[in-house]
Structure formats: C-alpha cells, structure tokens
Short mmCIF file of C-alpha atoms in Angstrom, two decimals:
data_model
loop_
_atom_site.label_atom_id
_atom_site.label_comp_id
_atom_site.label_asym_id
_atom_site.label_seq_id
_atom_site.Cartn_x
_atom_site.Cartn_y
_atom_site.Cartn_z
CA MET V 28 49.09 11.51 2.71
CA SER V 29 46.82 9.26 0.99
CA LEU V 30 46.79 7.17 4.12
CA ASP V 31 45.61 10.22 5.31
CA LEU V 32 43.45 11.05 2.97
CA GLN V 33 41.88 7.16 3.19
CA CYS V 34 41.20 8.63 7.20
CA ILE V 35 39.35 11.54 6.38
CA ARG V 36 37.43 9.96 4.39
CA GLU V 37 36.13 6.49 6.59
CA CYS V 38 35.70 9.40 9.77
CA VAL V 39 33.18 11.35 7.82
CA ALA V 40 31.28 8.04 6.25
CA ALA V 41 31.17 6.76 9.95
CA LEU V 42 30.03 10.14 10.91
CA PHE V 43 27.10 10.04 8.25
CA MET V 44 26.29 5.94 9.41
CA LEU V 45 26.64 7.61 12.72
CA GLY V 46 23.47 10.71 12.17
CA GLY V 47 21.55 7.54 10.54
CA ALA V 48 22.07 5.63 13.71
CA VAL V 49 20.18 8.25 15.46
CA PHE V 50 17.44 8.67 13.41
CA PHE V 51 17.11 4.21 13.08
CA ILE V 52 16.71 4.54 17.12
CA GLY V 53 14.34 7.62 17.32
CA SER V 54 12.14 5.21 15.24
CA CYS V 55 12.67 2.60 17.83
CA VAL V 56 12.15 4.69 20.69
CA GLY V 57 8.80 6.27 18.92
CA MET V 58 7.44 2.69 18.05
CA LEU V 59 7.68 1.62 21.56
CA ARG V 60 6.08 4.98 22.94
CA LEU V 61 3.30 5.93 20.80
CA PRO V 62 -0.31 4.76 21.32
CA ASP V 63 -1.81 3.12 18.44
CA PHE V 64 -1.63 2.20 15.02
CA TYR V 65 -1.47 5.20 12.86
CA THR V 66 0.93 6.80 15.39
CA ARG V 67 3.20 4.35 15.07
CA MET V 68 3.58 4.69 11.26
CA HIS V 69 4.86 7.68 11.76
CA ALA V 70 7.85 6.64 13.76
CA SER V 71 8.94 4.09 10.86
CA GLY V 72 8.85 7.19 8.65
CA ASN V 73 11.49 8.46 10.40
CA SER V 74 14.05 5.52 9.94
CA GLU V 75 12.70 5.18 6.22
CA THR V 76 13.82 8.63 5.17
CA LEU V 77 16.39 10.53 7.21
CA GLY V 78 17.91 7.77 8.53
CA CYS V 79 18.24 6.03 5.41
CA THR V 80 19.55 8.96 3.67
CA LEU V 81 22.14 9.68 5.79
CA SER V 82 23.47 5.97 5.91
CA PHE V 83 23.63 5.64 2.02
CA ILE V 84 25.34 8.63 2.21
CA GLY V 85 28.05 7.55 4.17
CA LEU V 86 28.06 4.32 2.63
CA VAL V 87 28.56 5.84 -0.65
CA ILE V 88 31.30 8.11 0.91
CA TYR V 89 33.04 5.00 2.28
CA GLN V 90 32.70 2.86 -1.08
CA GLY V 91 34.22 6.40 -3.04
CA PHE V 92 32.72 7.13 -6.26
CA ASP V 93 32.82 4.45 -8.83
CA TRP V 94 30.23 2.07 -10.02
CA THR V 95 29.13 0.18 -6.56
CA ALA V 96 28.25 3.68 -4.94
CA ALA V 97 26.09 4.46 -8.43
CA LYS V 98 24.18 1.33 -7.98
CA LEU V 99 23.50 2.59 -4.54
CA ILE V 100 22.60 5.61 -5.58
CA CYS V 101 19.91 3.00 -7.70
CA VAL V 102 19.00 1.08 -4.54
CA PHE V 103 17.98 4.45 -2.48
CA LEU V 104 15.90 6.16 -5.40
CA LEU V 105 13.91 2.62 -5.18
CA VAL V 106 13.54 2.70 -1.18
CA TYR V 107 12.21 6.26 -1.36
CA MET V 108 9.67 5.36 -4.31
CA ILE V 109 8.46 2.51 -2.78
CA ASN V 110 8.83 2.84 1.15
CA PRO V 111 5.17 5.61 0.69
CA ILE V 112 3.72 2.87 -0.74
CA GLY V 113 3.71 0.25 1.53
CA SER V 114 3.01 2.71 4.30
CA HIS V 115 0.18 4.36 1.80
CA ILE V 116 -1.68 0.71 2.15
CA LEU V 117 -1.06 -0.39 5.45
CA GLY V 118 -3.21 3.31 6.69
CA LYS V 119 -5.30 2.61 4.05
CA ALA V 120 -6.25 -0.57 4.61
CA ALA V 121 -6.36 -0.14 8.54
CA TYR V 122 -9.18 3.36 7.62
CA LYS V 123 -11.12 1.48 5.30
CA SER V 124 -11.24 -1.49 7.50
CA GLY V 125 -12.66 1.10 10.32
CA HIS V 126 -9.65 0.61 12.73
CA PRO V 127 -10.40 4.04 15.18
CA VAL V 128 -8.05 6.85 15.41
CA TRP V 129 -6.60 7.32 19.26
CA THR V 130 -6.88 11.30 19.99
CA LEU V 131 -5.55 13.41 22.66
CA LYS V 132 -9.46 13.14 23.66
CA ASP V 133 -8.83 9.44 24.39
CA TYR V 134 -5.84 10.46 26.80
CA THR V 135 -5.95 10.83 30.43
CA PRO V 136 -3.05 10.53 33.33
CA GLU V 137 -5.26 7.93 34.96
CA VAL V 138 -5.99 5.61 31.89
CA LEU V 139 -2.22 5.29 31.59
CA SER V 140 -1.54 4.70 35.06
CA LYS V 141 -4.07 1.67 35.05
CA GLU V 142 -2.46 0.71 31.83
CA GLU V 143 0.90 0.39 33.82
CA GLU V 144 -0.02 -1.69 36.63
CA HIS V 145 -1.31 -4.61 34.48
CA MET K 17 4.20 -23.00 -21.01
CA ILE K 18 3.23 -20.24 -19.07
CA PHE K 19 6.20 -17.98 -20.13
CA TYR K 20 4.80 -18.04 -23.63
CA ASP K 21 1.50 -17.31 -22.38
CA ALA K 22 2.76 -14.21 -20.16
CA LEU K 23 4.62 -13.16 -23.15
CA ARG K 24 1.64 -13.10 -25.92
CA GLN K 25 0.07 -10.90 -23.14
CA VAL K 26 2.69 -8.68 -22.95
CA ILE K 27 2.56 -8.29 -26.75
CA SER K 28 -0.97 -7.97 -27.19
CA LEU K 29 -0.47 -5.38 -24.87
CA ALA K 30 2.03 -3.48 -26.31
CA LYS K 31 0.15 -3.91 -30.02
CA GLN K 32 -3.29 -2.34 -28.47
CA LYS K 33 -4.54 0.85 -30.46
CA VAL K 34 -3.31 4.23 -28.75
CA ASP K 35 -4.50 6.61 -30.28
CA ASP K 36 -1.58 9.20 -30.32
CA SER K 37 -3.86 12.24 -30.66
CA LYS K 38 -4.46 12.26 -27.28
CA ILE K 39 -0.91 11.69 -26.41
CA VAL K 40 0.60 14.76 -24.08
CA GLY K 41 4.00 15.94 -25.94
CA SER K 42 5.90 13.99 -28.52
CA LYS K 43 5.54 10.34 -28.66
CA TYR K 44 8.93 9.61 -30.40
CA LEU K 45 11.14 12.09 -28.12
CA GLN K 46 9.27 10.18 -24.98
CA MET K 47 10.18 6.82 -26.30
CA SER K 48 13.71 7.78 -26.78
CA GLY K 49 13.54 8.74 -22.91
CA THR K 50 12.82 6.16 -21.97
CA VAL K 51 15.89 3.86 -24.45
CA LEU K 52 18.14 6.64 -22.55
CA MET K 53 17.22 5.85 -19.08
CA LEU K 54 16.86 2.29 -19.34
CA PHE K 55 20.28 1.77 -21.37
CA VAL K 56 21.95 4.06 -18.21
CA PHE K 57 20.41 1.66 -16.12
CA TRP K 58 21.48 -1.18 -17.76
CA LEU K 59 24.98 0.82 -17.73
CA ILE K 60 25.25 0.87 -14.37
CA MET K 61 23.85 -2.50 -13.25
CA SER K 62 26.65 -4.13 -15.82
CA GLY K 63 29.26 -2.13 -13.13
CA GLY K 64 30.86 -0.49 -16.02
CA ASP K 65 31.57 -3.29 -18.10
CA MET K 66 32.10 -0.95 -21.82
CA HIS K 67 32.88 -4.40 -23.71
CA PRO K 68 31.06 -3.42 -27.01
CA LYS K 69 29.26 -7.02 -27.33
CA PHE K 70 27.58 -5.82 -24.19
CA LEU K 71 27.28 -2.28 -25.02
CA PHE K 72 24.85 -3.71 -28.15
CA TYR K 73 23.03 -5.99 -25.93
CA GLY K 74 22.13 -3.44 -23.41
CA LEU K 75 21.06 -1.20 -26.26
CA VAL K 76 18.77 -4.18 -28.05
CA THR K 77 17.10 -4.65 -24.47
CA SER K 78 16.06 -1.18 -23.99
CA VAL K 79 14.83 -0.89 -27.48
CA ILE K 80 12.86 -3.74 -26.96
CA THR K 81 11.26 -3.13 -22.99
CA THR K 82 10.21 0.33 -24.31
CA TRP K 83 8.57 -0.64 -27.96
CA LEU K 84 6.86 -3.44 -25.06
CA CYS K 85 6.37 -0.72 -21.93
CA TYR K 86 5.32 2.37 -23.83
CA PRO K 87 1.87 1.32 -24.14
CA LEU K 88 1.68 0.72 -20.22
CA LEU K 89 3.28 4.17 -19.69
CA LEU K 90 0.70 6.13 -20.22
CA VAL K 91 -2.12 7.19 -17.55
CA PRO K 92 -5.20 8.46 -19.35
CA ASN K 93 -6.66 11.85 -16.87
CA ALA K 94 -10.45 11.26 -15.64
CA ASP K 95 -12.68 12.09 -18.61
CA GLY K 96 -10.14 9.99 -20.61
CA THR K 97 -9.42 12.76 -23.46
CA ARG K 98 -5.89 13.02 -23.03
CA LEU K 99 -2.66 10.60 -22.06
CA TYR K 100 -0.41 11.33 -19.64
CA TYR K 101 3.10 9.95 -20.27
CA ALA K 102 4.34 8.22 -17.00
CA PHE K 103 7.56 10.65 -16.95
CA SER K 104 6.97 13.57 -18.54
CA VAL K 105 8.26 16.04 -15.86
CA SER K 106 10.95 18.17 -17.06
CA ILE K 107 14.24 16.87 -15.42
CA PRO K 108 15.55 20.32 -13.60
CA LYS K 109 12.02 21.12 -11.88
CA ALA K 110 12.22 17.59 -10.58
CA ILE K 111 16.14 17.75 -9.35
CA GLN K 112 15.22 21.32 -7.48
CA TYR K 113 11.91 19.71 -6.34
CA PHE K 114 13.54 16.36 -5.35
CA PHE K 115 16.20 19.15 -3.22
CA TRP K 116 13.08 20.87 -1.87
CA LEU K 117 11.41 17.69 -0.60
CA MET K 118 14.69 16.58 0.92
CA TRP K 119 14.84 19.96 3.26
CA GLN K 120 11.38 19.38 3.82
CA LEU K 121 12.26 15.65 5.06
CA VAL K 122 15.08 17.63 6.71
CA LEU K 123 12.58 19.42 8.87
CA ALA K 124 9.77 17.21 9.18
CA ASN K 125 12.17 14.14 10.83
CA ILE K 126 14.38 16.27 13.48
CA ASP K 127 10.42 17.58 14.51
CA VAL K 128 9.09 13.87 14.94
CA LEU K 129 12.46 13.05 16.40
CA LEU K 130 12.15 15.78 19.21
CA ALA K 131 8.20 14.52 19.56
CA THR K 132 8.15 10.93 19.98
CA THR K 133 11.52 11.23 22.42
CA ALA K 134 10.62 13.72 24.53
CA GLN K 135 9.58 13.38 27.95
CA ASP K 136 6.25 14.86 27.72
CA MET K 137 5.46 13.17 25.18
CA MET K 138 1.55 13.95 25.40
CA THR K 139 2.24 17.58 24.89
CA LYS K 140 3.93 17.41 21.89
CA ILE K 141 1.68 15.12 19.91
CA ASP K 142 -1.30 15.34 18.38
CA PRO K 143 -2.78 13.20 16.39
CA LYS K 144 -6.00 13.89 13.89
CA ILE K 145 -7.35 13.28 10.58
CA ILE K 146 -6.82 16.39 8.66
CA ARG K 147 -8.76 16.58 4.88
CA PHE K 148 -7.88 19.00 1.89
CA LYS K 149 -8.77 18.97 -1.70
CA PHE K 150 -6.71 18.96 -4.51
CA HIS K 151 -7.05 18.85 -8.37
CA ALA K 152 -5.27 18.77 -11.33
CA ASP K 153 -5.28 17.30 -14.51
CA ASN K 154 -2.16 15.00 -14.34
CA PRO K 155 -3.33 11.64 -12.26
CA LEU K 156 0.53 11.43 -11.82
CA ALA K 157 0.21 14.44 -9.97
CA TYR K 158 -2.35 13.37 -7.30
CA ALA K 159 0.61 10.08 -6.91
CA VAL K 160 3.22 12.60 -6.87
CA LEU K 161 1.58 14.54 -4.27
CA ALA K 162 0.28 11.42 -2.05
CA ASN K 163 3.93 10.03 -2.15
CA SER K 164 5.57 12.84 -0.89
CA ILE K 165 3.30 13.39 2.06
CA THR K 166 3.50 10.08 3.17
CA LEU K 167 7.36 10.15 2.87
CA THR K 168 7.35 13.38 5.21
CA PRO K 169 7.24 11.86 8.48
CA GLY K 170 4.72 13.42 10.74
CA THR K 171 1.61 12.32 7.69
CA VAL K 172 0.37 9.62 6.16
CA THR K 173 -1.89 9.44 3.30
CA LEU K 174 -4.84 7.29 4.26
CA ASN K 175 -7.06 7.80 0.82
CA VAL K 176 -7.55 9.61 -1.85
CA THR K 177 -10.79 9.68 -3.26
CA PRO K 178 -11.21 10.24 -7.27
CA ASP K 179 -12.84 13.43 -7.25
CA GLY K 180 -9.03 14.69 -5.33
CA LEU K 181 -10.32 14.36 -1.48
CA TYR K 182 -7.29 13.73 0.66
CA GLU K 183 -7.47 12.49 3.64
CA ILE K 184 -4.46 12.31 6.05
CA HIS K 185 -2.95 11.38 9.22
CA ALA K 186 -1.27 13.70 11.16
CA LEU K 187 1.46 13.09 14.62
CA THR K 188 2.00 16.64 15.86
CA PRO K 189 0.51 19.75 15.37
CA GLY K 190 3.43 21.29 13.25
CA ALA K 191 2.99 18.61 10.47
CA ALA K 192 -0.95 19.02 9.95
CA ASP K 193 0.08 23.01 9.49
CA GLY K 194 2.56 22.04 7.28
CA CYS K 195 0.02 19.69 5.15
CA LEU K 196 -2.74 22.51 5.06
CA GLY K 197 -0.09 25.42 4.37
CA GLY K 198 -0.16 24.54 0.89
CA ASP K 199 3.87 24.38 0.02
CA MET K 200 4.33 20.67 -1.15
CA GLN K 201 0.35 20.79 -3.18
CA ARG K 202 1.70 24.56 -4.96
CA LYS K 203 5.10 22.42 -5.54
CA VAL K 204 3.85 19.72 -7.18
CA ALA K 205 1.17 21.27 -9.57
CA TRP K 206 4.76 23.51 -10.10
CA LEU K 207 6.33 20.30 -10.92
CA PHE K 208 3.87 19.16 -13.25
CA GLY K 209 3.17 22.41 -15.06
CA GLU K 210 -0.47 23.15 -14.33
CA GLY K 211 -1.13 26.56 -14.49
CA ASN K 212 -3.06 26.99 -11.12
CA CYS K 213 -2.82 24.69 -8.09
CA ASN K 214 -6.05 24.12 -6.87
CA PHE K 215 -5.88 23.35 -3.44
CA GLU K 216 -8.95 23.99 -0.44
CA VAL K 217 -8.93 23.01 3.08
CA VAL K 218 -11.82 21.01 3.81
CA ASN K 219 -13.11 21.10 7.59
CA GLY K 220 -15.14 18.78 9.42
CA GLU K 221 -16.42 15.15 8.73
CA VAL K 222 -17.71 14.54 5.24
CA ALA K 223 -19.15 11.28 4.56
CA ALA K 224 -18.05 8.16 3.01
#
C-alpha cells in the first residue's frame, strides 16, 4: 500500500515537472522566434513564472512536506521577488539608452524573406 | 579592518534619529513582527534542529538584526511627511493578492505561449509601449505594482517616473488591454489600504 502511494506521488510530481518543462521549452522557442530585444524579454517571462512554479510544486511533492520543502518554498518566493527586478533593469537600460522599439510597422513579409536569404 | 568599518557604519545607521511621530502604525508591533519573521526564516534554514541552544542563538540574532535594520526598512513618502514600514501589508490581504496574481500569471502565460509558438506569430503579437498614471501615498505600492506588471508575461515595466507615470512594453493586444483595464492597479491600491485608486490611462507621446 505504501509503495502504491509513493508511486502515485512520484507520478504526480513528474507530471508537474513535465508541465514546467513545457513552459521552459515555450520560452526557448519564443526567444528564438521573436524579432527584437524587448519582445524576447517577454519570452523569458514565461519560464520564470509558470515554468518555475510548476517545477517547484513538482519538487515539493516529490520531496514530501518537510524542512527541505520549506526551504524550496523560500527559494521560490525569492525567485518571484528578484526575477522581475532583473527584467526591469535590463528593459530600463535599453529604453533609457534609446534602443529602438520594434513594432508591426517595421514588419513586411518582403523584409523577412530577404533576411532569411542572408 | 574593512569588516569593522562596515559594522561601525551599520551601527551609525541604526542609531540615526528617526522621527517616531512620522511612522505609520505602531513601531514596536512592527519590530516584533520583523523579529518573528527572521526567527521563522532561521528555523526553516536550520532544518528543524530544535536544540534550545540554537533556538536561543536564532532569537538573539533576530533581535540584533532587527535593531540594526529597522531604520532601513522605513521608507518616506513623496513629500516626506510620513514613514512607511516596508512590510506593513495585512497578511490575509497579501495572501489573497498572491493567489489572485498567480491566477493572472497562469492566464497570461498561456496567452504568451500560444502567441509565440503559433505558426502565424506576426498576426498574434503587437509590440508597443503603453503608458498610464498611478498615484498612491505609500511608495511600496509603486514598487509592488511595477514588480507585478513585470512578473506577468507579456508586459514589462520599462520606466516609472517620480510622479507616477508608468511606461510599459506590451507584447500581445490581450496583455496591453489587461494592463490598461486597471484591475491590477485597483488590487494594489486595495492591498495597501489606499482609499481610492488614482489611475488614468495616458495616450500619445509624453515628453521625456
């Protein structure tokens, strides 16, 4: 019986971590596909929020609710408080130094196909 | 020697005169709250080692750290008439806000993930800079709002001016509408106990 419960717990933990991995991969895909600096910053937001949350929930379930799990939750809360500050500083530095903001006006299919030829 | 210089500097900071009448809320309640928070953090980090000697060390360390750091945790408002304690949010409200924010994050994450992995990505995204004005007396409200907006995928706070103008880069039309809708601004104003939410959308270019 105890073995069965452990098996179920590990499966649930694996599912949560797999869900986190989906968001990490989505973040990578966005990073490669999006056109400029500011939009790529949004792609990283995917992994640092839901990817991180699901991975940490999976780890806490896998670990069981003990002191190590409490430490994991502390790390998770710190990531939530510190990560936006890093993104904000990057964005602010680019914005203040006059980095051009890419909009849909800059996009025409011809330009993109020309870039792909190079 | 560097260590002693740093220690002397911190102690001089702790001893600086703070005008107690400007502090919002009770000073001793806030200090005991800080001690409790630090002590719980100590307990978690020490991994459940409940030997009385370590508990005593932890308590003494928490008290000394609180005594040194309490003046640093007081943030003045814009005109310097009040001092706000950095963790002066009510805990039930903070927990409610955290779960509301988590739900917003789930929605925004799925929105951004679908937009960036779509075959016709260029029809789904519309990167642009949006602006709005938000005013609160508590300076922590500005920081929490900017942090929450950056944490939500699809919106990044680029700049906050001292008079409360937020400049935000939005990736998808949905993210821009959600940010200008004012839900998050109202929630932050409610979290910090501001009576009414001073929030207005700014259109067009603003002189930098």
